[in-house]
Amino acid sequence: MNFADDPAEAGFRAGLRAWLRDHLDEHREGTGYESAESVERTLRWHRALAEAGYVGLSLPAAYGGHGLPDVYEGILNEELATAGAPASPPIGHIAHAVADFASEELKARVLPGLLGCAEVWCQGFSEPGAGSDLAGLTTTATADGDRFVVNGQKIWTSGAMWSDRCLLLARTEPGLARHRGLSMLVVDMRSAGVDCREIVLASGSREFAEVFFDDVSVPAANLVGERGQGWRIAMHMLAYERGPADMGWVGRLGRVLAEAREDVRTGRVAADAGLRLRLAEAAVDVEVLRWHVARSLAGRGGGSDGAAGSVDKLLTTRVEQNLYRVVSDLAGPSFVLGAPGPFADYLWSRAQSIYGGTQQIQRQIVAQRVLGLPRA
Amino acid sequence: MNFADDPAEAGFRAGLRAWLRDHLDEHREGTGYESAESVERTLRWHRALAEAGYVGLSLPAAYGGHGLPDVYEGILNEELATAGAPASPPIGHIAHAVADFASEELKARVLPGLLGCAEVWCQGFSEPGAGSDLAGLTTTATADGDRFVVNGQKIWTSGAMWSDRCLLLARTEPGLARHRGLSMLVVDMRSAGVDCREIVLASGSREFAEVFFDDVSVPAANLVGERGQGWRIAMHMLAYERGPADMGWVGRLGRVLAEAREDVRTGRVAADAGLRLRLAEAAVDVEVLRWHVARSLAGRGGGSDGAAGSVDKLLTTRVEQNLYRVVSDLAGPSFVLGAPGPFADYLWSRAQSIYGGTQQIQRQIVAQRVLGLPRA
Amino acid sequence: MEIELTAEQRAFRESCGKLAANLAARWHRGRGPHDIDPPTPGDDSWSRVVDSGWLAIGLREENGGAGASVVDLTVLAERLGYHAVPAPVLGAVIAAEQLQTWNAPPGLLQDLAEGGLRLAPALDAGLRTLAGAAENSLAWDAAGAEAAVIPATGVAHALGDALPFADPTRAVRPLGAPSGLPAITLTPPGEQALARLGAFTLSLLTADLLGTMQAALDAAIDHARTREQFGAPIGSFQAVQQLLADGHVLVEATRSASYHAAWAVDALPGAEALRAARVAKAFASRSAVEVCESAVQVFGGIGMTWEAPAHIWLRRAHTGRTVFGDEHHHQGVIADDDPHRS
Amino acid sequence: MEIELTAEQRAFRESCGKLAANLAARWHRGRGPHDIDPPTPGDDSWSRVVDSGWLAIGLREENGGAGASVVDLTVLAERLGYHAVPAPVLGAVIAAEQLQTWNAPPGLLQDLAEGGLRLAPALDAGLRTLAGAAENSLAWDAAGAEAAVIPATGVAHALGDALPFADPTRAVRPLGAPSGLPAITLTPPGEQALARLGAFTLSLLTADLLGTMQAALDAAIDHARTREQFGAPIGSFQAVQQLLADGHVLVEATRSASYHAAWAVDALPGAEALRAARVAKAFASRSAVEVCESAVQVFGGIGMTWEAPAHIWLRRAHTGRTVFGDEHHHQGVIADDDPHRS
């Protein structure tokens, strides 16, 4: 049992901290998706990270990665969040899908651009009629000689407006039911027939879009893995989507908590005894979450099953939503009055029990796949 | 809109208070089901109430009742609880089943003993295999000339060990599925083939029993209503089981709350600011529950549908379980150390989300019958 | 006991609902936070409000009102909340009630009742109570208002631009210099009358929250009936049913508390009415947020978008919770009501 | 980072589980509260405990122990909790660790390690911390113990009859007059060593709670798989699945916290380890009660009866939560760690 870094991990962490000390100031303006300028800042940050060797940590070196265990991705995300730096590019799961399933030709063609952050990628999974029920998606990619013709609509596509490529999950085998008929394709977002429509969130965020595909032609060589293998690849990606990102999330919550405690400590915010106790309760939650996420991450070799990820997601959501309840009560009237940041953060905390599969679905996954309870 | 008593209600309440002032002392030892003596005390209390005209308030005068609206039953239960008196006999719903469905002959034969508390009745509904799913019960009452022959087993039968009669829900029509095949019978508990086995609760309570029926002969004249009408009568009873009793429950919670506040006020119990705020939160809950139950009770003519009762039950459970959480934290170590009363009360609060239909089933009833959500 | 709306109150509820829906439909919340209509009603909308008598009914007859009960007023407030009406009706009604309590001249109150003079109530900087002085105080529900009066001085203050506020249906504006209005001669009310004013205000806010949560729940139920996932309406899944059933329980309990508080303002001494109103406002504040959060959850991803109405209810629940004190504030007062040693 | 049990620890866990199950099976909780076996182990059970080395492993080698890690000890404590073992192993281990921390003579510690001398730890009257004086103090997990030592005086006190306690698997007994044992010469430890002792104690209690909640959850899952209502196992209903899934989340999070706290006792300075242990004990205290309550809910009516084991877990969760401080106590300390102005 060892919750501390081993020497190699400690060295990596120290190097990263030094790099942040030297370079973070150049990116103080932060990142975002509200405007062309903020997107440009985001890309500049991603490229700086890639250049410094902090992108694709857990990807094989042969494709531009660094061949390190997942825990390094976790350390990266935790340190960035703790330092208040912008997040790392969320491409680990996409890169793993391509690296672990695509042909050598496709890998050689697209991975350098992805891992070097020269190209921006998005992920086209959810559809208006297929949210929690992803296997019910209806976007089709019809085989037609040496190409597929894509028709349909995706939603909640993060960064779609600014993306060069999309990893698309679509129905290629109309004869096969639900998840058996799906395949994964790399689609050039500049192709004719691709159209994006911005989604503005209640919080004001403009990161998401709907993407419409109208007879979009995709070379057959852009198929990732085999036809009908889409669901398996998507599940494989889930394992890479959570763990390391969770460490970043914990870092972020830790920062929110530390700021709140500092506000109370300095008297910047008036907190009665009841609030101070609730803040201590939230502090307990966040610390437990940290050790739990570390255990999840350290305990898995390469990848883990998605159901364990559902446990972590449920815990994270519970901890986060409780934390924001306390933080908003601490803020008092300035939670609703004045700068909209606190309320937007709170709205985002409410989205955590929805995005990536609702809390209800996550609990069902845990009950059926981990606890072995029978299906209805 | 008038939350206050009208003159007749106020007069009834004043008379009851005066009666309690004069008679409560004779019953200070309280009631119970732990021993023959405590049962004797319970019966003495019930008979004193009946003699004073406080039993069967909402039953027709023709059968020994008092022909008053339900709200009077509520006032009775509230005043008893507030005064710290033992509860009234829980027979209103049984009496209504008999009064509203039985033949004149059966009513004349059994109602005076029931309403005069000369005879003790119990209710035989739940079975080991049919708790939340009451319609799945398997106890049979097979028609055989001018009698039924009962075989099967009931559970959670309150007071069964001390009862003279049982209102039994049993399957009389083996050809008909689930709730369509049930009928209601009055069974003499002294009959040959009736056997009781005490159930000891985790809280130490010995009120409940399992009841075994082995070829028990019941006269056909003891059928309440018609064959196959059992489910309808049971649902009719539900309406009388909750409302007025809820007022008693609110009174009891109000007393628990008042004692806790007095403990804090006098410093008998040390409460930090956090606990005092949680106690105030519980006080808000209990007051809202009181007005809600009053509204439910005043708003219905004679009887209400069971689904509205589920709303009240869910609210009561929520309020009660939160109150006991606070009260147990206030008690500190004496919650687990010393006299077992506080822990037993807490265990009882946990039973509230189970007895009479689990919280999960109550929510489903509300969702489907009140909100009109589709069945799975 | 007689705990339900009368036939007249039910009819009034229906007519209020019609106009409230109409007012809400004339307002557009835009395509995002960068593109919001201000909550200020157009002239046409405002004259409909005035013609409906909403601003007058609560005032006493000698002040140009109809002397309606507070229960009647909460019937109106509930419908305003249900339709998330942006017109500042509650603000105007509360400002008028405050001035009536401070014994303002009938002529002024008639002006308010007729909508000729548009005032908003002034609250302290924490939006918790009616302000005792102009400094740092804020006018709430002040879209289109000309001024806010500080009763202690009788001075009407001009109002600054609306501050950023989580709820786009209501404007909060800082008090500025004295406006051009002449100072008003007021007489301080007694303690019980002040308590009654507090109870009045909290009862209206409670009813607004009740309407808000009912609207969110109704919409979530509709969505659950029609939205399909896994080949069935999501409302047929037990997990969704459990959430919505709990929401319904909270709505009905809040309704009971709201009726009781409103009845108490007219039926009980001021201090008792204020206590009843604190209980109701505390319960409604926590319940409205919980129910609106559940509604957002049932809506799923779509509920997080600006174009879905779910966030408007959630915003109104949060701001209605904060204004005139949230549950922690009122529960704190209730806790302090018991003298204690520890 | 390397956050899992080693192969040796997993093997130790299995052997602990076997003996714990055996010990639990030898105890009968009776047919009701009027009819309970005392938790005192019979001679045969106690010699099995002694032979297993459970009382010795945690002590340093010079004191007759095996110098096992605290992680090893929590592996044991988790299994004791899982099987709700009534034998007072934790009490004996904590009493020995306290005396070792106070630099008791090796001979005495060897006696404890070999089970010849049976001591229990003395706590204050609120069962929150190790007692500083004999007055009003209580020995916990003291079934069959001869005495409890107050380190500040070195005096071993005789123990009175067990007090009524919600948990029938553990005895709480008041300290009485000095027992016949000779006074022990002790040297007060430094601050860090005292903090480490606190962390040690809380880590063991956390692991006991972890085992308790895991046992309740496992039993509820089994019940949900087999109990049928409405023609299907109740575990196939989404509402039941949601409850159990949340329970599993809390169990796994508690396990992570428990591992971390136990690791910290040996790896971090005392004050840091104590903080980690407070976090773990606070989280385990609330989570154990929540999970055991959910388990009772899933068991339904049967879970409320004395004959079902559900209430034993719920009782052990509540008493384990209280002993050495519940979540409110530890969160209060954590809140006070931040100096503050308000």
mmCIF file of N, CA, C and O in Angstrom, chain D residues 46 54-56 58-59 70 73-74 76-77 80 88-102 109 112 118-123 127-131 138-142 147-149 151 170 196-208 281 320 323-324:
data_model
loop_
_atom_site.group_PDB
_atom_site.id
_atom_site.type_symbol
_atom_site.label_atom_id
_atom_site.label_comp_id
_atom_site.label_asym_id
_atom_site.label_seq_id
_atom_site.Cartn_x
_atom_site.Cartn_y
_atom_site.Cartn_z
ATOM 1 N N TRP D 46 -11.547 -17.591 23.085
ATOM 2 C CA TRP D 46 -10.455 -16.671 23.393
ATOM 3 C C TRP D 46 -9.105 -17.305 23.058
ATOM 4 O O TRP D 46 -8.197 -16.636 22.547
ATOM 5 N N TRP D 54 -3.690 -12.567 16.703
ATOM 6 C CA TRP D 54 -4.318 -11.268 16.455
ATOM 7 C C TRP D 54 -3.924 -10.213 17.484
ATOM 8 O O TRP D 54 -3.865 -9.025 17.161
ATOM 9 N N LEU D 55 -3.724 -10.647 18.726
ATOM 10 C CA LEU D 55 -3.421 -9.672 19.780
ATOM 11 C C LEU D 55 -1.966 -9.235 19.740
ATOM 12 O O LEU D 55 -1.594 -8.233 20.331
ATOM 13 N N ALA D 56 -1.140 -10.007 19.023
ATOM 14 C CA ALA D 56 0.308 -9.763 19.050
ATOM 15 C C ALA D 56 0.819 -9.027 17.824
ATOM 16 O O ALA D 56 1.740 -8.211 17.906
ATOM 17 N N GLY D 58 0.335 -6.574 15.937
ATOM 18 C CA GLY D 58 0.561 -5.136 15.769
ATOM 19 C C GLY D 58 1.680 -4.596 16.636
ATOM 20 O O GLY D 58 2.236 -3.525 16.362
ATOM 21 N N LEU D 59 2.040 -5.305 17.702
ATOM 22 C CA LEU D 59 3.070 -4.786 18.621
ATOM 23 C C LEU D 59 4.454 -4.922 17.997
ATOM 24 O O LEU D 59 4.681 -5.749 17.112
ATOM 25 N N VAL D 70 -0.115 -1.185 10.009
ATOM 26 C CA VAL D 70 -1.497 -0.855 10.380
ATOM 27 C C VAL D 70 -2.452 -1.306 9.281
ATOM 28 O O VAL D 70 -3.596 -1.670 9.546
ATOM 29 N N LEU D 73 -3.413 -4.662 10.233
ATOM 30 C CA LEU D 73 -4.394 -4.669 11.324
ATOM 31 C C LEU D 73 -5.787 -4.280 10.850
ATOM 32 O O LEU D 73 -6.788 -4.795 11.347
ATOM 33 N N THR D 74 -5.856 -3.365 9.882
ATOM 34 C CA THR D 74 -7.188 -2.977 9.408
ATOM 35 C C THR D 74 -7.793 -4.078 8.543
ATOM 36 O O THR D 74 -9.014 -4.186 8.447
ATOM 37 N N LEU D 76 -7.605 -7.141 9.394
ATOM 38 C CA LEU D 76 -8.244 -7.906 10.463
ATOM 39 C C LEU D 76 -9.520 -7.220 10.952
ATOM 40 O O LEU D 76 -10.585 -7.848 11.062
ATOM 41 N N ALA D 77 -9.427 -5.922 11.237
ATOM 42 C CA ALA D 77 -10.578 -5.199 11.798
ATOM 43 C C ALA D 77 -11.761 -5.229 10.832
ATOM 44 O O ALA D 77 -12.924 -5.354 11.261
ATOM 45 N N LEU D 80 -13.457 -8.520 11.248
ATOM 46 C CA LEU D 80 -14.185 -8.562 12.519
ATOM 47 C C LEU D 80 -15.522 -7.835 12.378
ATOM 48 O O LEU D 80 -16.559 -8.290 12.865
ATOM 49 N N PRO D 88 -13.787 -9.259 22.099
ATOM 50 C CA PRO D 88 -13.239 -7.904 22.202
ATOM 51 C C PRO D 88 -11.814 -7.780 21.673
ATOM 52 O O PRO D 88 -10.902 -7.388 22.406
ATOM 53 N N VAL D 89 -11.635 -8.082 20.396
ATOM 54 C CA VAL D 89 -10.287 -8.025 19.824
ATOM 55 C C VAL D 89 -9.818 -6.579 19.663
ATOM 56 O O VAL D 89 -8.708 -6.222 20.064
ATOM 57 N N LEU D 90 -10.677 -5.738 19.081
ATOM 58 C CA LEU D 90 -10.238 -4.354 18.864
ATOM 59 C C LEU D 90 -9.914 -3.670 20.181
ATOM 60 O O LEU D 90 -8.917 -2.942 20.288
ATOM 61 N N GLY D 91 -10.761 -3.895 21.187
ATOM 62 C CA GLY D 91 -10.495 -3.285 22.484
ATOM 63 C C GLY D 91 -9.139 -3.689 23.021
ATOM 64 O O GLY D 91 -8.354 -2.850 23.486
ATOM 65 N N ALA D 92 -8.820 -4.992 22.923
ATOM 66 C CA ALA D 92 -7.537 -5.486 23.432
ATOM 67 C C ALA D 92 -6.377 -4.905 22.630
ATOM 68 O O ALA D 92 -5.342 -4.509 23.194
ATOM 69 N N VAL D 93 -6.532 -4.837 21.304
ATOM 70 C CA VAL D 93 -5.452 -4.328 20.454
ATOM 71 C C VAL D 93 -5.202 -2.845 20.729
ATOM 72 O O VAL D 93 -4.064 -2.383 20.817
ATOM 73 N N ILE D 94 -6.301 -2.091 20.893
ATOM 74 C CA ILE D 94 -6.147 -0.654 21.137
ATOM 75 C C ILE D 94 -5.534 -0.410 22.525
ATOM 76 O O ILE D 94 -4.662 0.450 22.690
ATOM 77 N N ALA D 95 -5.973 -1.177 23.518
ATOM 78 C CA ALA D 95 -5.396 -1.022 24.859
ATOM 79 C C ALA D 95 -3.889 -1.304 24.834
ATOM 80 O O ALA D 95 -3.090 -0.587 25.450
ATOM 81 N N ALA D 96 -3.497 -2.338 24.100
ATOM 82 C CA ALA D 96 -2.074 -2.687 24.030
ATOM 83 C C ALA D 96 -1.278 -1.603 23.304
ATOM 84 O O ALA D 96 -0.183 -1.211 23.718
ATOM 85 N N GLU D 97 -1.851 -1.113 22.196
ATOM 86 C CA GLU D 97 -1.158 -0.070 21.427
ATOM 87 C C GLU D 97 -0.986 1.193 22.275
ATOM 88 O O GLU D 97 0.047 1.854 22.228
ATOM 89 N N GLN D 98 -1.998 1.500 23.068
ATOM 90 C CA GLN D 98 -1.911 2.680 23.923
ATOM 91 C C GLN D 98 -0.763 2.511 24.927
ATOM 92 O O GLN D 98 0.053 3.423 25.119
ATOM 93 N N LEU D 99 -0.675 1.328 25.521
ATOM 94 C CA LEU D 99 0.386 1.111 26.513
ATOM 95 C C LEU D 99 1.757 1.089 25.849
ATOM 96 O O LEU D 99 2.741 1.583 26.413
ATOM 97 N N GLN D 100 1.835 0.543 24.652
ATOM 98 C CA GLN D 100 3.111 0.552 23.928
ATOM 99 C C GLN D 100 3.535 1.994 23.636
ATOM 100 O O GLN D 100 4.697 2.372 23.782
ATOM 101 N N THR D 101 2.539 2.816 23.234
ATOM 102 C CA THR D 101 2.828 4.229 22.958
ATOM 103 C C THR D 101 3.323 4.941 24.211
ATOM 104 O O THR D 101 4.166 5.829 24.148
ATOM 105 N N TRP D 102 2.796 4.522 25.363
ATOM 106 C CA TRP D 102 3.219 5.107 26.638
ATOM 107 C C TRP D 102 4.429 4.369 27.212
ATOM 108 O O TRP D 102 4.736 4.479 28.393
ATOM 109 N N LEU D 109 3.527 -5.951 27.944
ATOM 110 C CA LEU D 109 2.997 -6.005 26.577
ATOM 111 C C LEU D 109 2.966 -7.446 26.074
ATOM 112 O O LEU D 109 2.025 -7.845 25.371
ATOM 113 N N LEU D 112 -0.063 -9.080 27.309
ATOM 114 C CA LEU D 112 -1.227 -8.697 26.511
ATOM 115 C C LEU D 112 -1.232 -9.456 25.184
ATOM 116 O O LEU D 112 -2.259 -9.969 24.737
ATOM 117 N N ARG D 118 -6.013 -9.426 30.173
ATOM 118 C CA ARG D 118 -7.018 -8.904 29.251
ATOM 119 C C ARG D 118 -7.438 -7.501 29.683
ATOM 120 O O ARG D 118 -8.123 -7.328 30.689
ATOM 121 N N LEU D 119 -7.033 -6.512 28.891
ATOM 122 C CA LEU D 119 -7.342 -5.114 29.198
ATOM 123 C C LEU D 119 -8.270 -4.541 28.125
ATOM 124 O O LEU D 119 -8.324 -5.033 26.992
ATOM 125 N N ALA D 120 -8.978 -3.488 28.521
ATOM 126 C CA ALA D 120 -9.811 -2.746 27.566
ATOM 127 C C ALA D 120 -9.385 -1.288 27.611
ATOM 128 O O ALA D 120 -8.845 -0.842 28.621
ATOM 129 N N PRO D 121 -9.611 -0.540 26.543
ATOM 130 C CA PRO D 121 -9.256 0.886 26.586
ATOM 131 C C PRO D 121 -10.306 1.682 27.363
ATOM 132 O O PRO D 121 -11.489 1.360 27.305
ATOM 133 N N ALA D 122 -9.831 2.690 28.096
ATOM 134 C CA ALA D 122 -10.737 3.572 28.849
ATOM 135 C C ALA D 122 -11.001 4.824 28.033
ATOM 136 O O ALA D 122 -10.067 5.472 27.557
ATOM 137 N N LEU D 123 -12.285 5.151 27.885
ATOM 138 C CA LEU D 123 -12.676 6.346 27.145
ATOM 139 C C LEU D 123 -13.394 7.314 28.080
ATOM 140 O O LEU D 123 -13.888 6.918 29.138
ATOM 141 N N LEU D 127 -17.554 8.743 25.237
ATOM 142 C CA LEU D 127 -16.972 7.711 24.353
ATOM 143 C C LEU D 127 -16.208 8.319 23.181
ATOM 144 O O LEU D 127 -16.085 7.698 22.132
ATOM 145 N N ARG D 128 -15.680 9.531 23.338
ATOM 146 C CA ARG D 128 -15.069 10.218 22.198
ATOM 147 C C ARG D 128 -13.565 10.026 22.077
ATOM 148 O O ARG D 128 -13.036 9.937 20.991
ATOM 149 N N THR D 129 -12.883 10.058 23.238
ATOM 150 C CA THR D 129 -11.419 9.957 23.180
ATOM 151 C C THR D 129 -10.939 9.063 24.311
ATOM 152 O O THR D 129 -11.690 8.765 25.244
ATOM 153 N N LEU D 130 -9.694 8.664 24.232
ATOM 154 C CA LEU D 130 -9.091 7.890 25.322
ATOM 155 C C LEU D 130 -9.098 8.765 26.578
ATOM 156 O O LEU D 130 -8.834 9.967 26.515
ATOM 157 N N ALA D 131 -9.430 8.151 27.713
ATOM 158 C CA ALA D 131 -9.647 8.910 28.938
ATOM 159 C C ALA D 131 -8.327 9.377 29.546
ATOM 160 O O ALA D 131 -7.320 8.663 29.511
ATOM 161 N N LEU D 138 -15.214 5.174 30.818
ATOM 162 C CA LEU D 138 -15.874 3.925 30.432
ATOM 163 C C LEU D 138 -14.920 3.069 29.622
ATOM 164 O O LEU D 138 -14.251 3.570 28.712
ATOM 165 N N ALA D 139 -14.879 1.784 29.951
ATOM 166 C CA ALA D 139 -14.079 0.869 29.136
ATOM 167 C C ALA D 139 -14.950 0.374 27.990
ATOM 168 O O ALA D 139 -16.100 -0.033 28.199
ATOM 169 N N TRP D 140 -14.399 0.414 26.779
ATOM 170 C CA TRP D 140 -15.178 0.020 25.599
ATOM 171 C C TRP D 140 -14.636 -1.287 25.041
ATOM 172 O O TRP D 140 -13.434 -1.536 25.102
ATOM 173 N N ASP D 141 -15.505 -2.079 24.468
ATOM 174 C CA ASP D 141 -15.167 -3.413 23.945
ATOM 175 C C ASP D 141 -14.468 -4.197 25.056
ATOM 176 O O ASP D 141 -13.392 -4.763 24.860
ATOM 177 N N ALA D 142 -15.138 -4.221 26.194
ATOM 178 C CA ALA D 142 -14.508 -4.668 27.436
ATOM 179 C C ALA D 142 -15.060 -5.987 27.947
ATOM 180 O O ALA D 142 -14.866 -6.330 29.120
ATOM 181 N N ALA D 147 -9.436 -5.290 33.480
ATOM 182 C CA ALA D 147 -9.200 -3.925 33.947
ATOM 183 C C ALA D 147 -9.005 -3.008 32.759
ATOM 184 O O ALA D 147 -8.907 -3.455 31.610
ATOM 185 N N ALA D 148 -8.993 -1.696 33.058
ATOM 186 C CA ALA D 148 -8.611 -0.697 32.064
ATOM 187 C C ALA D 148 -7.597 0.220 32.735
ATOM 188 O O ALA D 148 -7.774 0.600 33.902
ATOM 189 N N VAL D 149 -6.538 0.547 32.004
ATOM 190 C CA VAL D 149 -5.457 1.342 32.580
ATOM 191 C C VAL D 149 -5.617 2.808 32.183
ATOM 192 O O VAL D 149 -5.913 3.114 31.029
ATOM 193 N N PRO D 151 -3.399 5.734 31.536
ATOM 194 C CA PRO D 151 -1.941 5.883 31.376
ATOM 195 C C PRO D 151 -1.370 7.021 32.217
ATOM 196 O O PRO D 151 -0.252 6.905 32.732
ATOM 197 N N ARG D 170 -20.737 -5.740 21.761
ATOM 198 C CA ARG D 170 -19.623 -5.124 22.484
ATOM 199 C C ARG D 170 -20.092 -4.621 23.829
ATOM 200 O O ARG D 170 -21.202 -4.086 23.943
ATOM 201 N N ARG D 196 -0.266 9.825 16.505
ATOM 202 C CA ARG D 196 -0.239 8.543 15.798
ATOM 203 C C ARG D 196 -1.165 7.522 16.466
ATOM 204 O O ARG D 196 -1.875 6.776 15.793
ATOM 205 N N LEU D 197 -1.202 7.535 17.803
ATOM 206 C CA LEU D 197 -2.099 6.632 18.525
ATOM 207 C C LEU D 197 -3.561 6.939 18.179
ATOM 208 O O LEU D 197 -4.366 6.029 17.957
ATOM 209 N N GLY D 198 -3.883 8.228 18.106
ATOM 210 C CA GLY D 198 -5.243 8.609 17.700
ATOM 211 C C GLY D 198 -5.550 8.110 16.298
ATOM 212 O O GLY D 198 -6.636 7.559 16.039
ATOM 213 N N ALA D 199 -4.588 8.273 15.408
ATOM 214 C CA ALA D 199 -4.782 7.834 14.028
ATOM 215 C C ALA D 199 -4.950 6.314 13.961
ATOM 216 O O ALA D 199 -5.788 5.787 13.222
ATOM 217 N N PHE D 200 -4.142 5.630 14.735
ATOM 218 C CA PHE D 200 -4.219 4.165 14.810
ATOM 219 C C PHE D 200 -5.623 3.720 15.215
ATOM 220 O O PHE D 200 -6.249 2.876 14.567
ATOM 221 N N THR D 201 -6.121 4.328 16.286
ATOM 222 C CA THR D 201 -7.432 3.951 16.819
ATOM 223 C C THR D 201 -8.531 4.216 15.794
ATOM 224 O O THR D 201 -9.375 3.362 15.524
ATOM 225 N N LEU D 202 -8.520 5.405 15.216
ATOM 226 C CA LEU D 202 -9.560 5.763 14.254
ATOM 227 C C LEU D 202 -9.491 4.870 13.020
ATOM 228 O O LEU D 202 -10.519 4.521 12.438
ATOM 229 N N SER D 203 -8.283 4.487 12.623
ATOM 230 C CA SER D 203 -8.147 3.615 11.452
ATOM 231 C C SER D 203 -8.792 2.260 11.709
ATOM 232 O O SER D 203 -9.443 1.694 10.813
ATOM 233 N N LEU D 204 -8.598 1.747 12.917
ATOM 234 C CA LEU D 204 -9.209 0.449 13.227
ATOM 235 C C LEU D 204 -10.734 0.547 13.268
ATOM 236 O O LEU D 204 -11.434 -0.324 12.754
ATOM 237 N N LEU D 205 -11.230 1.613 13.873
ATOM 238 C CA LEU D 205 -12.687 1.786 13.918
ATOM 239 C C LEU D 205 -13.257 1.939 12.516
ATOM 240 O O LEU D 205 -14.329 1.421 12.198
ATOM 241 N N THR D 206 -12.533 2.680 11.665
ATOM 242 C CA THR D 206 -12.981 2.862 10.280
ATOM 243 C C THR D 206 -13.086 1.514 9.575
ATOM 244 O O THR D 206 -14.070 1.239 8.872
ATOM 245 N N ALA D 207 -12.092 0.678 9.769
ATOM 246 C CA ALA D 207 -12.108 -0.628 9.106
ATOM 247 C C ALA D 207 -13.244 -1.497 9.639
ATOM 248 O O ALA D 207 -13.882 -2.235 8.878
ATOM 249 N N ASP D 208 -13.508 -1.406 10.934
ATOM 250 C CA ASP D 208 -14.629 -2.151 11.508
ATOM 251 C C ASP D 208 -15.944 -1.699 10.870
ATOM 252 O O ASP D 208 -16.794 -2.519 10.509
ATOM 253 N N LYS D 281 -12.637 8.361 9.379
ATOM 254 C CA LYS D 281 -13.630 7.990 10.389
ATOM 255 C C LYS D 281 -14.917 8.786 10.193
ATOM 256 O O LYS D 281 -16.026 8.250 10.349
ATOM 257 N N GLY D 320 -20.241 2.050 16.338
ATOM 258 C CA GLY D 320 -18.911 2.304 15.773
ATOM 259 C C GLY D 320 -18.758 3.755 15.347
ATOM 260 O O GLY D 320 -17.675 4.333 15.408
ATOM 261 N N VAL D 323 -18.334 5.770 18.852
ATOM 262 C CA VAL D 323 -17.127 5.527 19.632
ATOM 263 C C VAL D 323 -15.907 6.169 18.956
ATOM 264 O O VAL D 323 -15.720 6.022 17.756
ATOM 265 N N PHE D 324 -15.109 6.873 19.719
ATOM 266 C CA PHE D 324 -13.975 7.659 19.234
ATOM 267 C C PHE D 324 -14.416 8.792 18.309
ATOM 268 O O PHE D 324 -13.643 9.275 17.496
#
